[in-house]
Amino acid sequence: MFNERKVAQMAAFLLSKQDGRMPHLKLMKLLYLAERESLNHDAIPMSGDRLVSMEHGPVLSHTLNHMDGDIESSPDGWGEYISSKENYELSLKKAVTRRELEELSDADIAILDRLWGKFGHMSKWQIRDWTHK
């Protein structure tokens, strides 16, 4: 089952790694890779979102709707952490600490950290191309 608050905290964690701002395509690919890694490693989804294939490759369906502003955020969900998309970028509304990210387990943080170490340096197009392969 999709957990909007957890996805928002996953996004907040990743955005904090890049000075609080990131192209939405790059953020989506990182979130997709986190979901895939969690499924491959633990056979448990991290976000509970539905994986779908789009023009620029695989995405998390409900998360994309939140990124695009197509659905309303719950009071303690996406909109609590992430600002509306502007110029194809998303940004943190406020700085976050590890303690504030209570939806994320230590295993979730480890996956996100590993992915950031592997893909964080890539541009949105490089990571998109990588997920197409």
CSV table of N, CA and C in Angstrom, one decimal:
chain,number,residue,atom,x,y,z
A,1,MET,N,0.8,-1.2,0.0
A,1,MET,CA,0.0,0.0,0.0
A,1,MET,C,0.9,1.3,0.0
A,2,PHE,N,0.6,2.2,-0.9
A,2,PHE,CA,1.3,3.4,-1.0
A,2,PHE,C,1.4,4.2,0.3
A,3,ASN,N,2.5,4.7,0.7
A,3,ASN,CA,2.7,5.4,1.9
A,3,ASN,C,3.3,6.8,1.5
A,4,GLU,N,2.4,7.8,1.4
A,4,GLU,CA,2.7,9.1,0.9
A,4,GLU,C,3.7,9.8,1.8
A,5,ARG,N,3.5,9.7,3.1
A,5,ARG,CA,4.5,10.3,4.1
A,5,ARG,C,5.9,9.7,4.0
A,6,LYS,N,6.0,8.4,3.8
A,6,LYS,CA,7.3,7.8,3.7
A,6,LYS,C,8.0,8.2,2.4
A,7,VAL,N,7.2,8.3,1.3
A,7,VAL,CA,7.8,8.7,0.0
A,7,VAL,C,8.3,10.2,0.2
A,8,ALA,N,7.5,11.0,0.8
A,8,ALA,CA,7.9,12.4,1.0
A,8,ALA,C,9.2,12.4,1.8
A,9,GLN,N,9.3,11.6,2.8
A,9,GLN,CA,10.6,11.6,3.6
A,9,GLN,C,11.7,11.0,2.9
A,10,MET,N,11.5,10.0,2.0
A,10,MET,CA,12.5,9.5,1.1
A,10,MET,C,13.0,10.6,0.2
A,11,ALA,N,12.1,11.4,-0.4
A,11,ALA,CA,12.4,12.5,-1.2
A,11,ALA,C,13.2,13.6,-0.4
A,12,ALA,N,12.7,13.9,0.8
A,12,ALA,CA,13.4,14.9,1.6
A,12,ALA,C,14.8,14.5,1.9
A,13,PHE,N,15.0,13.2,2.2
A,13,PHE,CA,16.4,12.7,2.5
A,13,PHE,C,17.3,12.9,1.3
A,14,LEU,N,16.8,12.5,0.1
A,14,LEU,CA,17.6,12.7,-1.1
A,14,LEU,C,17.8,14.1,-1.5
A,15,LEU,N,16.8,15.0,-1.4
A,15,LEU,CA,17.0,16.4,-1.7
A,15,LEU,C,18.0,17.0,-0.7
A,16,SER,N,18.0,16.6,0.5
A,16,SER,CA,19.0,17.2,1.5
A,16,SER,C,20.4,16.8,1.1
A,17,LYS,N,20.6,15.8,0.3
A,17,LYS,CA,21.9,15.4,-0.2
A,17,LYS,C,22.4,16.3,-1.3
A,18,GLN,N,21.5,17.1,-1.9
A,18,GLN,CA,21.9,17.9,-3.0
A,18,GLN,C,21.4,19.4,-2.7
A,19,ASP,N,21.8,19.9,-1.6
A,19,ASP,CA,21.5,21.2,-1.2
A,19,ASP,C,20.0,21.6,-1.2
A,20,GLY,N,19.1,20.6,-1.1
A,20,GLY,CA,17.7,20.8,-1.0
A,20,GLY,C,17.0,21.1,-2.3
A,21,ARG,N,17.6,20.9,-3.4
A,21,ARG,CA,17.0,21.1,-4.7
A,21,ARG,C,17.5,20.1,-5.7
A,22,MET,N,16.6,19.6,-6.6
A,22,MET,CA,17.0,18.6,-7.6
A,22,MET,C,16.0,18.6,-8.8
A,23,PRO,N,16.5,18.3,-10.0
A,23,PRO,CA,15.5,18.1,-11.1
A,23,PRO,C,14.6,17.0,-10.7
A,24,HIS,N,13.3,17.2,-11.0
A,24,HIS,CA,12.3,16.2,-10.7
A,24,HIS,C,12.6,14.8,-11.3
A,25,LEU,N,13.1,14.8,-12.5
A,25,LEU,CA,13.5,13.6,-13.2
A,25,LEU,C,14.5,12.8,-12.4
A,26,LYS,N,15.5,13.4,-12.0
A,26,LYS,CA,16.6,12.8,-11.2
A,26,LYS,C,16.0,12.2,-9.9
A,27,LEU,N,15.2,13.0,-9.2
A,27,LEU,CA,14.6,12.6,-7.9
A,27,LEU,C,13.7,11.4,-8.2
A,28,MET,N,12.9,11.4,-9.2
A,28,MET,CA,12.1,10.3,-9.5
A,28,MET,C,12.9,9.0,-9.8
A,29,LYS,N,13.9,9.1,-10.5
A,29,LYS,CA,14.8,7.9,-10.8
A,29,LYS,C,15.4,7.4,-9.5
A,30,LEU,N,15.9,8.3,-8.7
A,30,LEU,CA,16.4,7.8,-7.4
A,30,LEU,C,15.4,7.1,-6.5
A,31,LEU,N,14.2,7.7,-6.5
A,31,LEU,CA,13.1,7.0,-5.7
A,31,LEU,C,12.7,5.7,-6.3
A,32,TYR,N,12.7,5.6,-7.6
A,32,TYR,CA,12.4,4.4,-8.3
A,32,TYR,C,13.5,3.3,-8.0
A,33,LEU,N,14.7,3.7,-8.1
A,33,LEU,CA,15.8,2.8,-7.8
A,33,LEU,C,15.8,2.4,-6.3
A,34,ALA,N,15.4,3.2,-5.4
A,34,ALA,CA,15.3,2.8,-4.0
A,34,ALA,C,14.2,1.8,-3.8
A,35,GLU,N,13.1,2.0,-4.5
A,35,GLU,CA,12.0,1.0,-4.4
A,35,GLU,C,12.5,-0.3,-5.0
A,36,ARG,N,13.1,-0.3,-6.1
A,36,ARG,CA,13.6,-1.5,-6.8
A,36,ARG,C,14.7,-2.2,-5.9
A,37,GLU,N,15.6,-1.5,-5.3
A,37,GLU,CA,16.6,-2.0,-4.4
A,37,GLU,C,16.0,-2.7,-3.2
A,38,SER,N,15.0,-2.0,-2.6
A,38,SER,CA,14.3,-2.6,-1.5
A,38,SER,C,13.6,-3.9,-1.8
A,39,LEU,N,13.0,-3.9,-3.0
A,39,LEU,CA,12.3,-5.2,-3.4
A,39,LEU,C,13.3,-6.3,-3.7
A,40,ASN,N,14.4,-5.9,-4.3
A,40,ASN,CA,15.5,-6.9,-4.6
A,40,ASN,C,16.2,-7.4,-3.4
A,41,HIS,N,16.4,-6.5,-2.4
A,41,HIS,CA,17.2,-6.9,-1.3
A,41,HIS,C,16.4,-7.6,-0.2
A,42,ASP,N,15.2,-7.0,0.1
A,42,ASP,CA,14.4,-7.5,1.2
A,42,ASP,C,13.0,-8.1,0.8
A,43,ALA,N,12.7,-8.0,-0.5
A,43,ALA,CA,11.4,-8.4,-1.0
A,43,ALA,C,10.3,-7.7,-0.4
A,44,ILE,N,10.6,-6.5,0.1
A,44,ILE,CA,9.6,-5.6,0.8
A,44,ILE,C,9.7,-4.2,0.1
A,45,PRO,N,8.5,-3.7,-0.4
A,45,PRO,CA,8.6,-2.4,-1.0
A,45,PRO,C,8.9,-1.3,0.0
A,46,MET,N,9.6,-0.3,-0.4
A,46,MET,CA,9.9,0.8,0.5
A,46,MET,C,8.7,1.8,0.6
A,47,SER,N,8.2,2.1,-0.6
A,47,SER,CA,7.1,3.1,-0.7
A,47,SER,C,5.8,2.5,-0.9
A,48,GLY,N,5.7,1.3,-1.4
A,48,GLY,CA,4.4,0.7,-1.7
A,48,GLY,C,3.7,1.3,-2.9
A,49,ASP,N,4.5,2.1,-3.7
A,49,ASP,CA,3.9,2.7,-4.9
A,49,ASP,C,3.9,1.7,-6.0
A,50,ARG,N,3.1,2.0,-7.0
A,50,ARG,CA,3.0,1.2,-8.2
A,50,ARG,C,4.1,1.6,-9.2
A,51,LEU,N,4.8,0.6,-9.7
A,51,LEU,CA,5.9,0.9,-10.7
A,51,LEU,C,5.2,0.9,-12.1
A,52,VAL,N,5.5,1.9,-12.9
A,52,VAL,CA,4.9,2.0,-14.2
A,52,VAL,C,6.0,2.5,-15.2
A,53,SER,N,5.8,2.1,-16.5
A,53,SER,CA,6.8,2.5,-17.5
A,53,SER,C,6.3,3.7,-18.2
A,54,MET,N,7.1,4.7,-18.4
A,54,MET,CA,6.7,6.0,-19.0
A,54,MET,C,7.8,6.3,-20.1
A,55,GLU,N,7.6,7.4,-20.8
A,55,GLU,CA,8.5,7.8,-21.9
A,55,GLU,C,10.0,7.8,-21.5
A,56,HIS,N,10.2,8.3,-20.3
A,56,HIS,CA,11.6,8.4,-19.8
A,56,HIS,C,12.0,7.3,-18.8
A,57,GLY,N,11.2,6.2,-19.0
A,57,GLY,CA,11.6,5.0,-18.2
A,57,GLY,C,10.6,4.8,-17.0
A,58,PRO,N,11.0,3.9,-16.1
A,58,PRO,CA,10.2,3.5,-15.0
A,58,PRO,C,10.0,4.6,-14.0
A,59,VAL,N,8.9,4.7,-13.4
A,59,VAL,CA,8.6,5.7,-12.4
A,59,VAL,C,7.7,5.1,-11.3
A,60,LEU,N,7.5,5.8,-10.2
A,60,LEU,CA,6.6,5.5,-9.2
A,60,LEU,C,5.3,6.3,-9.5
A,61,SER,N,4.2,5.6,-9.7
A,61,SER,CA,3.0,6.3,-10.2
A,61,SER,C,2.4,7.3,-9.3
A,62,HIS,N,2.1,7.0,-8.1
A,62,HIS,CA,1.5,8.0,-7.2
A,62,HIS,C,2.5,9.1,-6.8
A,63,THR,N,3.7,8.7,-6.7
A,63,THR,CA,4.7,9.7,-6.4
A,63,THR,C,4.8,10.8,-7.6
A,64,LEU,N,4.8,10.3,-8.8
A,64,LEU,CA,4.8,11.2,-10.0
A,64,LEU,C,3.6,12.1,-9.9
A,65,ASN,N,2.4,11.6,-9.5
A,65,ASN,CA,1.3,12.5,-9.4
A,65,ASN,C,1.5,13.6,-8.4
A,66,HIS,N,2.1,13.3,-7.3
A,66,HIS,CA,2.5,14.3,-6.3
A,66,HIS,C,3.5,15.3,-6.8
A,67,MET,N,4.5,14.8,-7.5
A,67,MET,CA,5.5,15.7,-8.0
A,67,MET,C,4.9,16.7,-9.0
A,68,ASP,N,4.0,16.2,-9.8
A,68,ASP,CA,3.4,17.0,-10.8
A,68,ASP,C,2.2,17.9,-10.3
A,69,GLY,N,1.9,17.7,-9.0
A,69,GLY,CA,0.8,18.5,-8.4
A,69,GLY,C,-0.6,18.0,-8.9
A,70,ASP,N,-0.7,16.8,-9.4
A,70,ASP,CA,-2.0,16.3,-10.0
A,70,ASP,C,-2.9,15.8,-8.9
A,71,ILE,N,-2.4,15.5,-7.7
A,71,ILE,CA,-3.3,15.1,-6.6
A,71,ILE,C,-2.9,15.9,-5.4
A,72,GLU,N,-3.9,16.0,-4.5
A,72,GLU,CA,-3.7,16.8,-3.3
A,72,GLU,C,-2.9,16.0,-2.3
A,73,SER,N,-2.0,16.6,-1.6
A,73,SER,CA,-1.3,15.9,-0.5
A,73,SER,C,-2.1,15.8,0.7
A,74,SER,N,-1.8,14.8,1.5
A,74,SER,CA,-2.4,14.7,2.8
A,74,SER,C,-1.7,15.7,3.7
A,75,PRO,N,-2.3,16.1,4.8
A,75,PRO,CA,-1.8,17.1,5.7
A,75,PRO,C,-0.3,16.8,6.2
A,76,ASP,N,0.0,15.6,6.4
A,76,ASP,CA,1.4,15.2,6.9
A,76,ASP,C,2.2,14.5,5.8
A,77,GLY,N,1.8,14.7,4.5
A,77,GLY,CA,2.5,14.0,3.4
A,77,GLY,C,3.4,14.8,2.6
A,78,TRP,N,3.3,14.6,1.3
A,78,TRP,CA,4.2,15.2,0.3
A,78,TRP,C,4.4,16.7,0.6
A,79,GLY,N,3.3,17.4,0.7
A,79,GLY,CA,3.4,18.9,0.8
A,79,GLY,C,4.0,19.4,2.1
A,80,GLU,N,4.1,18.6,3.1
A,80,GLU,CA,4.8,19.0,4.3
A,80,GLU,C,6.3,19.2,4.1
A,81,TYR,N,6.8,18.4,3.2
A,81,TYR,CA,8.3,18.4,3.0
A,81,TYR,C,8.7,19.0,1.7
A,82,ILE,N,7.9,18.8,0.6
A,82,ILE,CA,8.4,19.2,-0.7
A,82,ILE,C,7.6,20.3,-1.3
A,83,SER,N,8.3,21.3,-1.9
A,83,SER,CA,7.6,22.4,-2.5
A,83,SER,C,7.1,22.0,-3.9
A,84,SER,N,6.2,22.8,-4.4
A,84,SER,CA,5.7,22.5,-5.7
A,84,SER,C,6.8,22.6,-6.8
A,85,LYS,N,6.6,21.9,-7.8
A,85,LYS,CA,7.6,21.8,-8.9
A,85,LYS,C,7.7,23.2,-9.6
A,86,GLU,N,8.9,23.7,-9.7
A,86,GLU,CA,9.2,24.9,-10.4
A,86,GLU,C,10.4,24.8,-11.3
A,87,ASN,N,10.2,25.1,-12.6
A,87,ASN,CA,11.3,24.9,-13.6
A,87,ASN,C,11.8,23.5,-13.6
A,88,TYR,N,10.9,22.5,-13.5
A,88,TYR,CA,11.3,21.1,-13.6
A,88,TYR,C,12.2,20.7,-12.4
A,89,GLU,N,12.1,21.4,-11.3
A,89,GLU,CA,12.9,21.1,-10.1
A,89,GLU,C,11.9,21.0,-8.9
A,90,LEU,N,12.3,20.2,-7.9
A,90,LEU,CA,11.7,20.1,-6.7
A,90,LEU,C,12.6,20.5,-5.6
A,91,SER,N,12.1,21.1,-4.5
A,91,SER,CA,13.0,21.5,-3.4
A,91,SER,C,12.3,21.2,-2.1
A,92,LEU,N,13.2,21.2,-1.1
A,92,LEU,CA,12.7,21.0,0.3
A,92,LEU,C,12.0,22.2,0.8
A,93,LYS,N,11.0,22.1,1.6
A,93,LYS,CA,10.4,23.2,2.2
A,93,LYS,C,11.2,23.7,3.4
A,94,LYS,N,11.8,22.8,4.0
A,94,LYS,CA,12.6,23.0,5.2
A,94,LYS,C,13.7,22.0,5.4
A,95,ALA,N,14.8,22.3,6.1
A,95,ALA,CA,15.8,21.3,6.3
A,95,ALA,C,15.2,20.2,7.2
A,96,VAL,N,15.7,19.0,7.0
A,96,VAL,CA,15.2,17.9,7.8
A,96,VAL,C,16.4,17.2,8.5
A,97,THR,N,16.1,16.7,9.7
A,97,THR,CA,17.1,15.9,10.4
A,97,THR,C,16.7,14.4,10.3
A,98,ARG,N,17.6,13.5,10.6
A,98,ARG,CA,17.4,12.1,10.6
A,98,ARG,C,16.2,11.8,11.6
A,99,ARG,N,16.2,12.4,12.7
A,99,ARG,CA,15.1,12.1,13.7
A,99,ARG,C,13.7,12.5,13.2
A,100,GLU,N,13.6,13.5,12.3
A,100,GLU,CA,12.3,13.9,11.7
A,100,GLU,C,11.8,12.9,10.7
A,101,LEU,N,12.7,12.1,10.2
A,101,LEU,CA,12.4,11.1,9.1
A,101,LEU,C,12.0,9.8,9.7
A,102,GLU,N,11.0,9.8,10.6
A,102,GLU,CA,10.6,8.6,11.4
A,102,GLU,C,10.0,7.5,10.6
A,103,GLU,N,9.6,7.8,9.4
A,103,GLU,CA,9.0,6.7,8.6
A,103,GLU,C,10.1,5.8,8.0
A,104,LEU,N,11.3,6.3,8.0
A,104,LEU,CA,12.4,5.6,7.3
A,104,LEU,C,13.2,4.8,8.3
A,105,SER,N,13.3,3.5,8.1
A,105,SER,CA,14.1,2.6,8.9
A,105,SER,C,15.6,2.8,8.7
A,106,ASP,N,16.4,2.3,9.5
A,106,ASP,CA,17.8,2.3,9.3
A,106,ASP,C,18.2,1.6,8.0
A,107,ALA,N,17.5,0.5,7.7
A,107,ALA,CA,17.7,-0.2,6.4
A,107,ALA,C,17.3,0.7,5.2
A,108,ASP,N,16.2,1.4,5.3
A,108,ASP,CA,15.8,2.4,4.2
A,108,ASP,C,16.9,3.4,4.0
A,109,ILE,N,17.4,4.0,5.1
A,109,ILE,CA,18.4,5.0,5.0
A,109,ILE,C,19.7,4.4,4.4
A,110,ALA,N,20.0,3.2,4.7
A,110,ALA,CA,21.2,2.6,4.1
A,110,ALA,C,21.1,2.4,2.6
A,111,ILE,N,19.9,2.0,2.2
A,111,ILE,CA,19.6,1.9,0.7
A,111,ILE,C,19.7,3.3,0.1
A,112,LEU,N,19.1,4.3,0.6
A,112,LEU,CA,19.1,5.6,0.1
A,112,LEU,C,20.6,6.1,0.0
A,113,ASP,N,21.3,5.9,1.1
A,113,ASP,CA,22.7,6.3,1.1
A,113,ASP,C,23.6,5.6,0.0
A,114,ARG,N,23.4,4.3,-0.1
A,114,ARG,CA,24.1,3.6,-1.2
A,114,ARG,C,23.7,4.1,-2.6
A,115,LEU,N,22.5,4.3,-2.8
A,115,LEU,CA,22.0,4.8,-4.1
A,115,LEU,C,22.6,6.2,-4.4
A,116,TRP,N,22.6,7.1,-3.3
A,116,TRP,CA,23.2,8.4,-3.5
A,116,TRP,C,24.7,8.3,-3.9
A,117,GLY,N,25.4,7.4,-3.2
A,117,GLY,CA,26.8,7.2,-3.5
A,117,GLY,C,27.1,6.7,-4.9
A,118,LYS,N,26.2,5.9,-5.4
A,118,LYS,CA,26.3,5.4,-6.8
A,118,LYS,C,25.8,6.3,-7.8
A,119,PHE,N,24.7,7.0,-7.6
A,119,PHE,CA,24.1,7.8,-8.7
A,119,PHE,C,24.0,9.3,-8.4
A,120,GLY,N,24.3,9.7,-7.2
A,120,GLY,CA,24.1,11.1,-6.9
A,120,GLY,C,24.9,12.1,-7.8
A,121,HIS,N,26.0,11.7,-8.2
A,121,HIS,CA,26.9,12.5,-9.1
A,121,HIS,C,26.3,12.7,-10.5
A,122,MET,N,25.4,11.8,-10.9
A,122,MET,CA,24.9,11.8,-12.3
A,122,MET,C,23.9,12.9,-12.5
A,123,SER,N,23.8,13.4,-13.8
A,123,SER,CA,22.8,14.3,-14.2
A,123,SER,C,21.5,13.6,-14.3
A,124,LYS,N,20.4,14.4,-14.5
A,124,LYS,CA,19.1,13.7,-14.7
A,124,LYS,C,19.1,12.9,-15.9
A,125,TRP,N,19.8,13.3,-17.0
A,125,TRP,CA,19.8,12.5,-18.2
A,125,TRP,C,20.7,11.3,-18.1
A,126,GLN,N,21.8,11.4,-17.4
A,126,GLN,CA,22.6,10.2,-17.2
A,126,GLN,C,21.9,9.1,-16.4
A,127,ILE,N,21.2,9.5,-15.3
A,127,ILE,CA,20.5,8.5,-14.5
A,127,ILE,C,19.3,8.0,-15.3
A,128,ARG,N,18.6,8.8,-16.1
A,128,ARG,CA,17.5,8.3,-16.9
A,128,ARG,C,18.0,7.3,-17.9
A,129,ASP,N,19.2,7.6,-18.5
A,129,ASP,CA,19.7,6.6,-19.5
A,129,ASP,C,20.1,5.3,-18.8
A,130,TRP,N,20.7,5.4,-17.6
A,130,TRP,CA,21.1,4.2,-16.8
A,130,TRP,C,19.9,3.3,-16.5
A,131,THR,N,18.7,3.9,-16.2
A,131,THR,CA,17.5,3.1,-15.9
A,131,THR,C,16.9,2.5,-17.1
A,132,HIS,N,17.2,3.1,-18.3
A,132,HIS,CA,16.7,2.5,-19.5
A,132,HIS,C,17.5,1.3,-19.9
A,133,LYS,N,18.8,1.2,-19.4
A,133,LYS,CA,19.6,0.0,-19.7
A,133,LYS,C,19.2,-1.1,-18.7
